[in-house]
XYZ file of C-alpha atoms in Angstrom:
574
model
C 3.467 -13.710 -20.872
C 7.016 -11.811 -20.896
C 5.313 -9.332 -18.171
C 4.085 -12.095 -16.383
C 7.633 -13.651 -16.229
C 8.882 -10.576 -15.256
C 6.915 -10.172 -12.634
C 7.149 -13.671 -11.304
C 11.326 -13.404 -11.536
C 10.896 -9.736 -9.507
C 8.627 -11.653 -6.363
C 11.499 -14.284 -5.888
C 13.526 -11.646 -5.932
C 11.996 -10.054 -3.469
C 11.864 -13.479 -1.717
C 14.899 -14.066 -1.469
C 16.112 -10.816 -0.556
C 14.038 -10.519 2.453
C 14.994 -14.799 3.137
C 18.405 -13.480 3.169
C 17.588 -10.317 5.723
C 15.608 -13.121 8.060
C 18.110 -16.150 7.281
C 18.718 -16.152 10.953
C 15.471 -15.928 11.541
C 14.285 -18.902 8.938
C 17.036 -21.430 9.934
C 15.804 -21.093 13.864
C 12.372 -21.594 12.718
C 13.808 -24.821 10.537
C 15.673 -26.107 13.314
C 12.979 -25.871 16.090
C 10.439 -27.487 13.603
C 12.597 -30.212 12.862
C 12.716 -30.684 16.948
C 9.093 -30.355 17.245
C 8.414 -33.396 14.407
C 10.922 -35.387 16.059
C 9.146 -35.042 19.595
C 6.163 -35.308 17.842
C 7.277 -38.935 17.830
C 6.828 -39.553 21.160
C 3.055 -39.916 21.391
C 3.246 -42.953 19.076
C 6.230 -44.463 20.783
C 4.478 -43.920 24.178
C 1.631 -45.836 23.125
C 3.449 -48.248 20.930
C 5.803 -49.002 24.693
C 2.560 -49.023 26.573
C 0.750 -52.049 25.037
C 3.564 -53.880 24.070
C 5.400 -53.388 27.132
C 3.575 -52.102 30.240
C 0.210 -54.329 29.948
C 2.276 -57.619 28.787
C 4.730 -56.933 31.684
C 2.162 -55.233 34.095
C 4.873 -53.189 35.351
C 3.778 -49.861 37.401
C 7.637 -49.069 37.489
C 7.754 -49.288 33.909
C 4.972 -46.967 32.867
C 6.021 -44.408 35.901
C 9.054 -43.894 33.849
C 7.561 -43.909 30.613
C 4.991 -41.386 31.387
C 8.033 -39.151 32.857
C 10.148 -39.198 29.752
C 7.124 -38.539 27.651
C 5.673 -35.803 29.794
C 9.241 -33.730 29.787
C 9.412 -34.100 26.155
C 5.745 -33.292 25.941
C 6.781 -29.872 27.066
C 10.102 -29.320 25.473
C 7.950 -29.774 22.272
C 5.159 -27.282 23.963
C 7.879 -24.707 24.289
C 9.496 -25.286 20.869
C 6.714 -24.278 19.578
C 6.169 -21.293 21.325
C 9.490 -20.362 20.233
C 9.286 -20.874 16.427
C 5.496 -19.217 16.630
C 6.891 -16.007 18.507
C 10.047 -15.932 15.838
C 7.650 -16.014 12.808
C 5.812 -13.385 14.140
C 9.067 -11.232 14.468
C 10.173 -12.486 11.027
C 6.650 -10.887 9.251
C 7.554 -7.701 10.879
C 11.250 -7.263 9.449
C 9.179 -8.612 6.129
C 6.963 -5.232 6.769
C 10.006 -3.204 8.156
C 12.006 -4.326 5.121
C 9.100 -3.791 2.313
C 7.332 -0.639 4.378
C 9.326 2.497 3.908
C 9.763 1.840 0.031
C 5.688 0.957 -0.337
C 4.934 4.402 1.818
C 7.564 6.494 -0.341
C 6.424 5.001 -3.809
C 2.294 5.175 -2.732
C 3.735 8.992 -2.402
C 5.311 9.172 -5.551
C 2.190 7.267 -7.524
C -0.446 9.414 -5.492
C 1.253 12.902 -6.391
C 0.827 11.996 -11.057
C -2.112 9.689 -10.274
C -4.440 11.266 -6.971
C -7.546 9.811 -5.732
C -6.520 5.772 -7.039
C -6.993 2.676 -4.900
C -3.379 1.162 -5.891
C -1.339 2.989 -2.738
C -3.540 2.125 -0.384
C -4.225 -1.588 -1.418
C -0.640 -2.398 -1.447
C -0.674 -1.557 2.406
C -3.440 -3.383 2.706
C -1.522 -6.176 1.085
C 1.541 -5.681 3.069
C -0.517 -6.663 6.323
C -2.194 -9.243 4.738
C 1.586 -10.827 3.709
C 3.139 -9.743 7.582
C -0.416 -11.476 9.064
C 0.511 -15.041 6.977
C 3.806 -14.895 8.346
C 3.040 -14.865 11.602
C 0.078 -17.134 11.272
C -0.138 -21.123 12.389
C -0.882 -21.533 8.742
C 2.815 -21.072 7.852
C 4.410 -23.470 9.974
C 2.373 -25.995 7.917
C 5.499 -25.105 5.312
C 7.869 -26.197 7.600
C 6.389 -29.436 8.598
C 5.895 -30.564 5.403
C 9.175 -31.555 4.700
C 9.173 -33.568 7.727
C 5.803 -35.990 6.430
C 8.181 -38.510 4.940
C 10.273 -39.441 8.378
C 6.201 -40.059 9.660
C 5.841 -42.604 6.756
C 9.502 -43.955 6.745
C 8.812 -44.867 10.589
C 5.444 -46.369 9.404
C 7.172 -48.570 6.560
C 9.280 -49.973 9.369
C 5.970 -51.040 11.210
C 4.789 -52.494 8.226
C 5.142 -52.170 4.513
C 1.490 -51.574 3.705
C 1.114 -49.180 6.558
C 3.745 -47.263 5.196
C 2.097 -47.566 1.540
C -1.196 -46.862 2.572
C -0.301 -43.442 4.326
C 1.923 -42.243 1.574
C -0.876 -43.030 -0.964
C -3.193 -40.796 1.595
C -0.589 -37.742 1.421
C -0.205 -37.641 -2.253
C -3.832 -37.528 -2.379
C -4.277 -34.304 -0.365
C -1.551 -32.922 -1.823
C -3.640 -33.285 -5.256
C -6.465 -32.024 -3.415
C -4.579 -29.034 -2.283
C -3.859 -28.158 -5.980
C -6.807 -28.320 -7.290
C -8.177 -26.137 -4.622
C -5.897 -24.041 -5.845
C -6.484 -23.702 -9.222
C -10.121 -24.003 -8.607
C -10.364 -20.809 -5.987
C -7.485 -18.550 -7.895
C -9.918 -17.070 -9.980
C -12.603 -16.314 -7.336
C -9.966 -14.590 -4.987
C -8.603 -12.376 -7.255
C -12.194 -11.326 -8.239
C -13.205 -10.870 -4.826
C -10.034 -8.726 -3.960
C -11.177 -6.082 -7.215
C -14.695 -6.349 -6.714
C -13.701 -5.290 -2.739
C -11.815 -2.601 -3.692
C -14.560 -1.059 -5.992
C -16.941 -1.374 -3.428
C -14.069 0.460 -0.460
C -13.552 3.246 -3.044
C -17.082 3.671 -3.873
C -17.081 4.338 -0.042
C -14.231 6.506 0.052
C -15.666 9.092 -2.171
C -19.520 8.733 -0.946
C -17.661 9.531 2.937
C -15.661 12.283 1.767
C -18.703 14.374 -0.194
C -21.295 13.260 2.248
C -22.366 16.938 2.675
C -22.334 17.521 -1.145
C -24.589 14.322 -1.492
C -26.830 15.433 1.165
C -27.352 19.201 0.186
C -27.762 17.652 -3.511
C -30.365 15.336 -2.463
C -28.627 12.318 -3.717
C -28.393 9.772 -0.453
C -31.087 7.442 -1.802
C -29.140 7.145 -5.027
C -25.872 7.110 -3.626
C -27.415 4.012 -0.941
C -28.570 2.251 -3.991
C -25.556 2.335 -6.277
C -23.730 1.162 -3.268
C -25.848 -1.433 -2.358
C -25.188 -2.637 -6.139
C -21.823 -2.886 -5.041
C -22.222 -4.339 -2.083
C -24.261 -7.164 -3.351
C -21.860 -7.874 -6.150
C -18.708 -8.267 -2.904
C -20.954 -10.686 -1.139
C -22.001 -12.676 -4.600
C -18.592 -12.709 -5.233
C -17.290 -13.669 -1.695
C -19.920 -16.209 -1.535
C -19.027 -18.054 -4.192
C -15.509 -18.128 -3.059
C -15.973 -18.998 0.597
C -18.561 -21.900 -1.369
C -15.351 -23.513 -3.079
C -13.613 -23.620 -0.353
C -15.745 -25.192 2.074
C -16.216 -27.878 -0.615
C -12.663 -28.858 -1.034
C -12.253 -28.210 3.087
C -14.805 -31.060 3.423
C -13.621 -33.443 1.126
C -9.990 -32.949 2.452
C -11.688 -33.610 5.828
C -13.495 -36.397 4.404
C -10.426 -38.270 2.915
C -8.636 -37.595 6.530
C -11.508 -38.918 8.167
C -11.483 -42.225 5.643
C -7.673 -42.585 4.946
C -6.997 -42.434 9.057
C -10.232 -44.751 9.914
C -8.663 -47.167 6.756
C -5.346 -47.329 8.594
C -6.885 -48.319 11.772
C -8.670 -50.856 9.734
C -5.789 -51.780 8.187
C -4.008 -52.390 11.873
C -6.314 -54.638 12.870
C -6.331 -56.640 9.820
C -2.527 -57.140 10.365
C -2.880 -57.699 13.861
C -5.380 -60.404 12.934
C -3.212 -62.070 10.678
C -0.457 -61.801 13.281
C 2.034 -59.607 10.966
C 1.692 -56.719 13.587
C 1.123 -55.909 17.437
C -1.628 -53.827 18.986
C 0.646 -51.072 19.951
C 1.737 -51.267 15.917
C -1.363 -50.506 15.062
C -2.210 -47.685 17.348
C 0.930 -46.716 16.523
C 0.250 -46.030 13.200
C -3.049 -44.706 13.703
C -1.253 -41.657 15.442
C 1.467 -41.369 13.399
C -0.827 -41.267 10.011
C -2.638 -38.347 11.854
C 0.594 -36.496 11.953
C 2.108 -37.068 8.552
C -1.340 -35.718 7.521
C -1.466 -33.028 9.713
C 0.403 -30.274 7.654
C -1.172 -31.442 4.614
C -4.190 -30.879 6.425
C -3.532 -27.595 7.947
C -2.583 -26.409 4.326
C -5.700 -26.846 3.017
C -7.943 -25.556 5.712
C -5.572 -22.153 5.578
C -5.376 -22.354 1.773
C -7.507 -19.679 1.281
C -5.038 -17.008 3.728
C -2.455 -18.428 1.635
C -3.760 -17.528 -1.648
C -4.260 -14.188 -0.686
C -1.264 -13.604 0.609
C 0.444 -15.092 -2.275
C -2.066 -12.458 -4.430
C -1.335 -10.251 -1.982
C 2.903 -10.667 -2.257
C 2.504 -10.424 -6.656
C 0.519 -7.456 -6.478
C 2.982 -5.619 -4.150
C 5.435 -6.653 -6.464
C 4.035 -5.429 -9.028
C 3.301 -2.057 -7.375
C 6.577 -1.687 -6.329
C 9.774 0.119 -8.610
C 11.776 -3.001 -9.880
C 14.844 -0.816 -8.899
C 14.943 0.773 -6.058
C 15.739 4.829 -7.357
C 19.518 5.543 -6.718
C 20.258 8.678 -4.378
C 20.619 12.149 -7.024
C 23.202 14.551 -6.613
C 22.503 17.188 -4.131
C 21.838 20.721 -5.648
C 22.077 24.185 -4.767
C 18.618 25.804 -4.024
C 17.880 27.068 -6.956
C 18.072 31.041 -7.017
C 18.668 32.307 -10.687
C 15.505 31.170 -13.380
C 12.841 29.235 -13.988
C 13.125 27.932 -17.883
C 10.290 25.980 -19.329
C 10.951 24.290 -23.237
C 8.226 22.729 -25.647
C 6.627 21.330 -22.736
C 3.623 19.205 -23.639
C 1.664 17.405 -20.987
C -0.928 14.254 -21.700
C -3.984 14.292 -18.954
C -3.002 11.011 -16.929
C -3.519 7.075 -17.953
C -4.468 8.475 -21.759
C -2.064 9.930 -24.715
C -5.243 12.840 -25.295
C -2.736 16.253 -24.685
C -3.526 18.978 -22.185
C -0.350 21.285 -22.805
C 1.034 21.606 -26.610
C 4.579 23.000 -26.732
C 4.262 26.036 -23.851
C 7.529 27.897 -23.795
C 8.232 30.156 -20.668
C 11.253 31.767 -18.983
C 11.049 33.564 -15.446
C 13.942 35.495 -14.123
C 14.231 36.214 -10.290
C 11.856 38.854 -8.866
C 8.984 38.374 -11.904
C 5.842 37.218 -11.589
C 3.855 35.195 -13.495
C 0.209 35.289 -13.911
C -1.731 32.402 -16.421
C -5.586 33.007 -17.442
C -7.624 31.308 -19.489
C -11.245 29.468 -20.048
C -11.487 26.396 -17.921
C -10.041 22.832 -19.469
C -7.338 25.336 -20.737
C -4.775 23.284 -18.934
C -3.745 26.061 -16.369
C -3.811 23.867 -13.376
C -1.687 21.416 -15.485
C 1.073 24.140 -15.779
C 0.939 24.606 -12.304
C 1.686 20.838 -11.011
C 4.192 20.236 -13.914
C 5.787 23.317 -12.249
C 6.276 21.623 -8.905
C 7.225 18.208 -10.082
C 3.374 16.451 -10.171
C 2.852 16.482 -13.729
C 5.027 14.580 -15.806
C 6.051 15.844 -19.414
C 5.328 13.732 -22.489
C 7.658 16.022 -24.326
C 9.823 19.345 -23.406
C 11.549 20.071 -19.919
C 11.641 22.337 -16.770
C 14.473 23.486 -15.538
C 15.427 25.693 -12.160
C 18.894 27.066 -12.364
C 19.039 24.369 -15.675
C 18.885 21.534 -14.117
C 15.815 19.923 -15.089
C 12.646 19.030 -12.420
C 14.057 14.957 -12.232
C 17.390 15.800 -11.188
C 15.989 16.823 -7.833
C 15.526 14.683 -4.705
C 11.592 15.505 -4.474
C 12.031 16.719 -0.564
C 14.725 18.921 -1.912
C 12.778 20.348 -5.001
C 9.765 20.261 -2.242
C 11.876 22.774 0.155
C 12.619 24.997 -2.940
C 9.240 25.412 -3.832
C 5.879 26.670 -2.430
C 2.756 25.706 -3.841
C -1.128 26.086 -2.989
C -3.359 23.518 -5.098
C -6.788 24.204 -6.550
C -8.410 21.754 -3.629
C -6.494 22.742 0.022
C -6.252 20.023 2.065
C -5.286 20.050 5.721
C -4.202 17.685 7.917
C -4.646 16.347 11.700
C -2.082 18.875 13.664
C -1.495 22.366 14.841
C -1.884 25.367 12.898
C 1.696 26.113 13.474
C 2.389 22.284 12.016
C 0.493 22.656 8.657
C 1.819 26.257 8.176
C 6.061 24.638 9.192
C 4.933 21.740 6.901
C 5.412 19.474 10.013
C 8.950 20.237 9.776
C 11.236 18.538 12.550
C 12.651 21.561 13.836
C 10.674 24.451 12.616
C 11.684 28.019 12.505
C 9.117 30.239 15.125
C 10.742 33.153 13.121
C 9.839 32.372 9.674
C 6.590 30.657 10.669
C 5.566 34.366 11.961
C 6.749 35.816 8.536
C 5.040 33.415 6.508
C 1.840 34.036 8.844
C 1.975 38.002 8.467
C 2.409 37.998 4.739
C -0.419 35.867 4.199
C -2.150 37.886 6.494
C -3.282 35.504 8.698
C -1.459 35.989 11.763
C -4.448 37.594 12.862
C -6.693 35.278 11.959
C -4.616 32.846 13.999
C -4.372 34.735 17.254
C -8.463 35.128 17.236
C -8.524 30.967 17.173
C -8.591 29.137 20.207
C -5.201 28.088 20.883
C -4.162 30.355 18.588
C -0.922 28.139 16.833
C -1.615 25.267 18.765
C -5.115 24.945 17.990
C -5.451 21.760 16.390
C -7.155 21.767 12.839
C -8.607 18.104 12.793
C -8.841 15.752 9.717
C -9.623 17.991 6.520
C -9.570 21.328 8.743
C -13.606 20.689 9.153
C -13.244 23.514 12.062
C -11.951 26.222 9.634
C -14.013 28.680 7.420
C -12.913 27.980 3.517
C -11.055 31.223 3.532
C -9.263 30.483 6.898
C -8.144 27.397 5.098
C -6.894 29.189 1.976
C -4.936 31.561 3.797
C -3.124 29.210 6.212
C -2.540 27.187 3.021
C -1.068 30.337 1.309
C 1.461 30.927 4.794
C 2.097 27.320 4.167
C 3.288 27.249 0.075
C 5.873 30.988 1.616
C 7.029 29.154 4.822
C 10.961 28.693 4.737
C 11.151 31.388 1.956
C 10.750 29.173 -1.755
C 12.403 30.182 -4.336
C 9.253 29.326 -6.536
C 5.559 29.781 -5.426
C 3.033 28.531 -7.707
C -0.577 29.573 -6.324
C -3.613 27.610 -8.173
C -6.904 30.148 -7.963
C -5.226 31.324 -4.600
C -8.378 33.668 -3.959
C -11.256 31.817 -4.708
C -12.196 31.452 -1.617
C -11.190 35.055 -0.191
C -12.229 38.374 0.601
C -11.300 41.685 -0.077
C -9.086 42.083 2.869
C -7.685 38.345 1.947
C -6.926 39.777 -1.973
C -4.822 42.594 -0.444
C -3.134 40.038 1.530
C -2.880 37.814 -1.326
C -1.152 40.505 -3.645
C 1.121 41.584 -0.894
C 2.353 38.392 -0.751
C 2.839 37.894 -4.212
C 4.755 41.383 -4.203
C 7.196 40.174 -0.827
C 7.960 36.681 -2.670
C 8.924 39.544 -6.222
C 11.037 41.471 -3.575
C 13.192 38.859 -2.390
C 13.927 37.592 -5.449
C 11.728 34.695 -5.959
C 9.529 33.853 -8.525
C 5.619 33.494 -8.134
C 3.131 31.864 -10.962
C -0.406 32.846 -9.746
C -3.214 30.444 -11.911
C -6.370 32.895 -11.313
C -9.829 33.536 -12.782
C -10.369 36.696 -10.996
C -8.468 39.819 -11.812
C -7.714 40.910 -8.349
C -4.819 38.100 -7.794
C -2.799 39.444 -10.693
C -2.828 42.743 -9.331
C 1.048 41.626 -7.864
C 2.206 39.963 -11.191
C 4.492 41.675 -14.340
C 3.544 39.062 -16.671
C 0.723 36.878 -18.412
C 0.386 33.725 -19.916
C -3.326 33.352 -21.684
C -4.011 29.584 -22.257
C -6.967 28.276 -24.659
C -6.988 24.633 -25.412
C -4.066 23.656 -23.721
C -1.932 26.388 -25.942
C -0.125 29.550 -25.747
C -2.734 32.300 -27.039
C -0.873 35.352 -25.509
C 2.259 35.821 -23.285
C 3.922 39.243 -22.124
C 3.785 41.890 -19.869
C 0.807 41.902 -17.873
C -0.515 45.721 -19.428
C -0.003 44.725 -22.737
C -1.502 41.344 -22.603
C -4.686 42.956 -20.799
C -4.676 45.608 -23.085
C -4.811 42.909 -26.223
C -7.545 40.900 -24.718
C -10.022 43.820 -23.794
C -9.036 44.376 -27.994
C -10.128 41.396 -28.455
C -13.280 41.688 -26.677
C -14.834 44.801 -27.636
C -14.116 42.922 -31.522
C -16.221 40.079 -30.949
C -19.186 41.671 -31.150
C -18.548 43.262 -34.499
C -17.656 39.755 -35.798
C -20.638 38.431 -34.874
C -22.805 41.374 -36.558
């Protein structure tokens, strides 16, 4: 419950933060709706002038003038509402201007410890969902409400009972409209995770069609999603059920409570207590004091979710926004790393135990081991992705979180396991999309990953574009770009994760030659590798078994230990 009320306390927060950024905005949209409700008087007072004036009087003059004034206020209020509609809109886009950025930045930061989740992209999905109730009809209803007791006050003056009878009518709806919500809370939020199973379930089938296809698994893949599917549409079924119940009976106690005022009219007028024009009067005027009651509850169900919608980016988001570090020097003397242990994400089950390295400028680092050893751990706690449970990194001794991310991001090269492009020029993926990128060092990074080449036999050569994914490369095209990439801008550290897995012989050479040039210019490399030919370029190894330090030292003597270690085995076995 604590967490809940934490929560809850952080959305009004949030609320009132971005009321205060669009207070301008909010009192407009007050005063214009408080216009609109008082022209919305005029309809009733037109008709309540017409029958008690104009037909007793049969004056043409009379309802000439009447019909004038009405028709001019008729539009004011046309044009009024225009207004606050077109300023609501505008106030849902500062909402997603406000709430954006930060959303975009921390689905970064989340995506980069936890890949391949849901949560980043829902909460954008939320954040149009929020901006889209904003700017809807459905949340002017807010504004009007306020404005249902002048429509009953002005009935009381026609008569007592009218007045009585109408008020009894809103309260009514209003209870309606909370039990609709209580009744349909549980559905929505259902229907939101059953949605998002069913979008991810997608996601992945999409992205390893060709895998799926080559496997032979489409008719199983078809059939666990059409599990999914029909569990969305049970569950969206049963929602959109509820709430075309309680949309019906709030239509039927409209229908009833508006007929029972007309009723109610007539019986006065009968009994002489009121006029005709009263009760026609009234009849309009109970449609309007029910009006926003009534448009609440046919939009209820864009309301919930929005309201979901609003918690759950609350929730997402930091509760602080994270203060601006202290700029440091690119790092340029060591790479230290202390007792660092590592537990595999969302679990406290331990991939690293207490590793313990230190890299001075111009070494190379090569780590080896089974697979599940943890090596591709080491590698993203190296560039900041992996957070430690225990122990530290440090570059130059300041640790990894005392860098601004982009700055630790400039200082560092790095070429992940799984190499993924994206939609741009060669020359863009390779400069990191940089603003102003350097032709000179794009070149260098190009030739030492030997792939300049490679480049200038493409079609467009540097400004060939690549596509979602780079589909239109070879898997050793990709690799290499990817490797001119992690060098671009010179990095202080490059951390390469199986860097030739996908190459040739010609790509090793180019591979350890760039290992070598980072060594030469006094940077530090870490090359994660299965294959002996990448650690052809490194000075030292780190052998990991079960997440811990078996062997670490020069690379000779390391090598020469482990073929010990091999012929041994089969002795021990005998």
């Amino acid at each position: 419950m604590s967490d809940e009320r934490a929560v809850r306390a952080a959305t009004w927060r949030e609320i009132r933060a971005a009321a205060r950024d669009g207070r301008a905005s909010l009192v407009t949209v007050m005063v214009a709706s408080g216009l609109v409700n008082v022209l919305m008087l005029t309809a009733p007072i037109f008709m309540l002038q017409v029958y008690d004036r104009v037909l007793p009087s049969r004056s043409v003059a009379t309802l000439v003038g009447l019909a004038g004034i009405a028709l001019i206020l008729f539009l004011i209020q046309s044009v009024l509402e225009v207004f606050r509609a077109r300023i609501l809109a505008r106030f849902g886009r500062l909402v997603e201007e406000r709430l954006g950025g930060r959303i975009f930045r921390t689905l970064l930061a989340r995506g980069a410890e936890m890949p391949r989740t849901d949560e980043g992209p829902q909460a954008l999905r939320d954040l149009d969902t929020v901006r889209g109730f904003l700017a809807s009809l459905a949340f002017t209803a807010f504004f009007d409400l306020p404005w249902v007791p002048l429509y009953i006050a002005v009935c009381f003056l026609f008569h007592p009972w009218l007045g009585t009878a109408i008020a009894a009518g809103a309260v009514l709806l209003c209870l309606l409209t909370l039990v609709t919500d209580w009744a349909t809370a549980a559905s929505t939020r259902e229907g939101v995770r059953v949605a998002g199973e069913r979008r991810a379930f997608v996601d992945m089938a999409h992205r390893t069609a060709p895998l799926l296809s080559a496997l032979g698994m489409r008719a199983r893949m078809t059939a666990l999603w059409q599990d999914r599917a029909t569990r969305n549409l049970d569950t969206a079924i049963a929602g959109n059920d509820l709430a075309i119940g309680f949309g019906a009976a709030a239509r039927l106690t409209r229908t009833v409570l508006q007929s029972g005022i007309l009723g109610l009219g007539a019986y006065l007028v009968v009994r002489e207590e009121a006029t005709a024009g009263v009760m026609l009067a009234a009849t309009v005027l109970s449609a309007r004091a029910l009006a926003p009651v009534d448009l609440a509850i046919a939009n209820w169900k864009s309301f919930s979710a929005a309201r979901h919608a609003w918690t759950r980016l609350v929730a997402f988001l930091p509760q602080r926004k994270p203060g601006a570090l202290t700029p440091l020097p690119a790092p340029r003397e060591s790479v230290r790393v202390t007792a660092l242990t590592i537990a595999a994400p969302g679990t406290d089950t331990l991939v690293l135990h207490d590793v313990n390295v230190a890299l001075a400028p111009g070494s190379a680092l090569g780590v080896i081991g089974p697979s599940g050893s943890g090596k591709s751990t080491f590698a993203r706690a190296l560039v900041g992705l992996a957070r430690p449970s225990r122990g530290v990194i440090r570059l130059d001794g300041a640790a990894i979180d005392q860098w601004d991310p982009d700055a630790l991001g400039r200082a560092v090269g790095y070429l992940p396991q799984d190499i993924e492009m994206f939609d741009g020029t060669i020359a863009q993926n390779i400069t990191r999309f940089d603003a102003e990128p350097d032709p000179e060092a794009l070149l260098r990074a190009s030739r030492a990953a030997g792939v300049h080449e490679v480049v200038l036999r493409l079609p467009g050569g540097y400004d060939a574009r690549i596509g979602p994914g780079g589909l239109a490369l070879s898997g050793g095209q990709r690799q290499r770009i990817a490797l001119a990439r992690a060098i671009y801008g010179d990095p202080f550290l490059v951390v390469l994760d199986e860097p030739n897995s996908n190459l040739d012989v010609e790509g090793d050479r180019a591979l350890a030659a760039a290992v070598q040039a980072v060594r030469a210019r006094g940077g530090i490399a870490v090359v994660v590798a299965h294959r002996p030919s990448a650690l052809t370029a490194v000075d030292r190894i780190l052998v990991l078994a079960d997440g811990r330090v078996q062997l670490h030292g020069p690379r000779d003597e390391v090598l020469a230990k482990l073929n010990a270690l091999t012929r041994q085995v089969p002795t021990r076995v005998a």
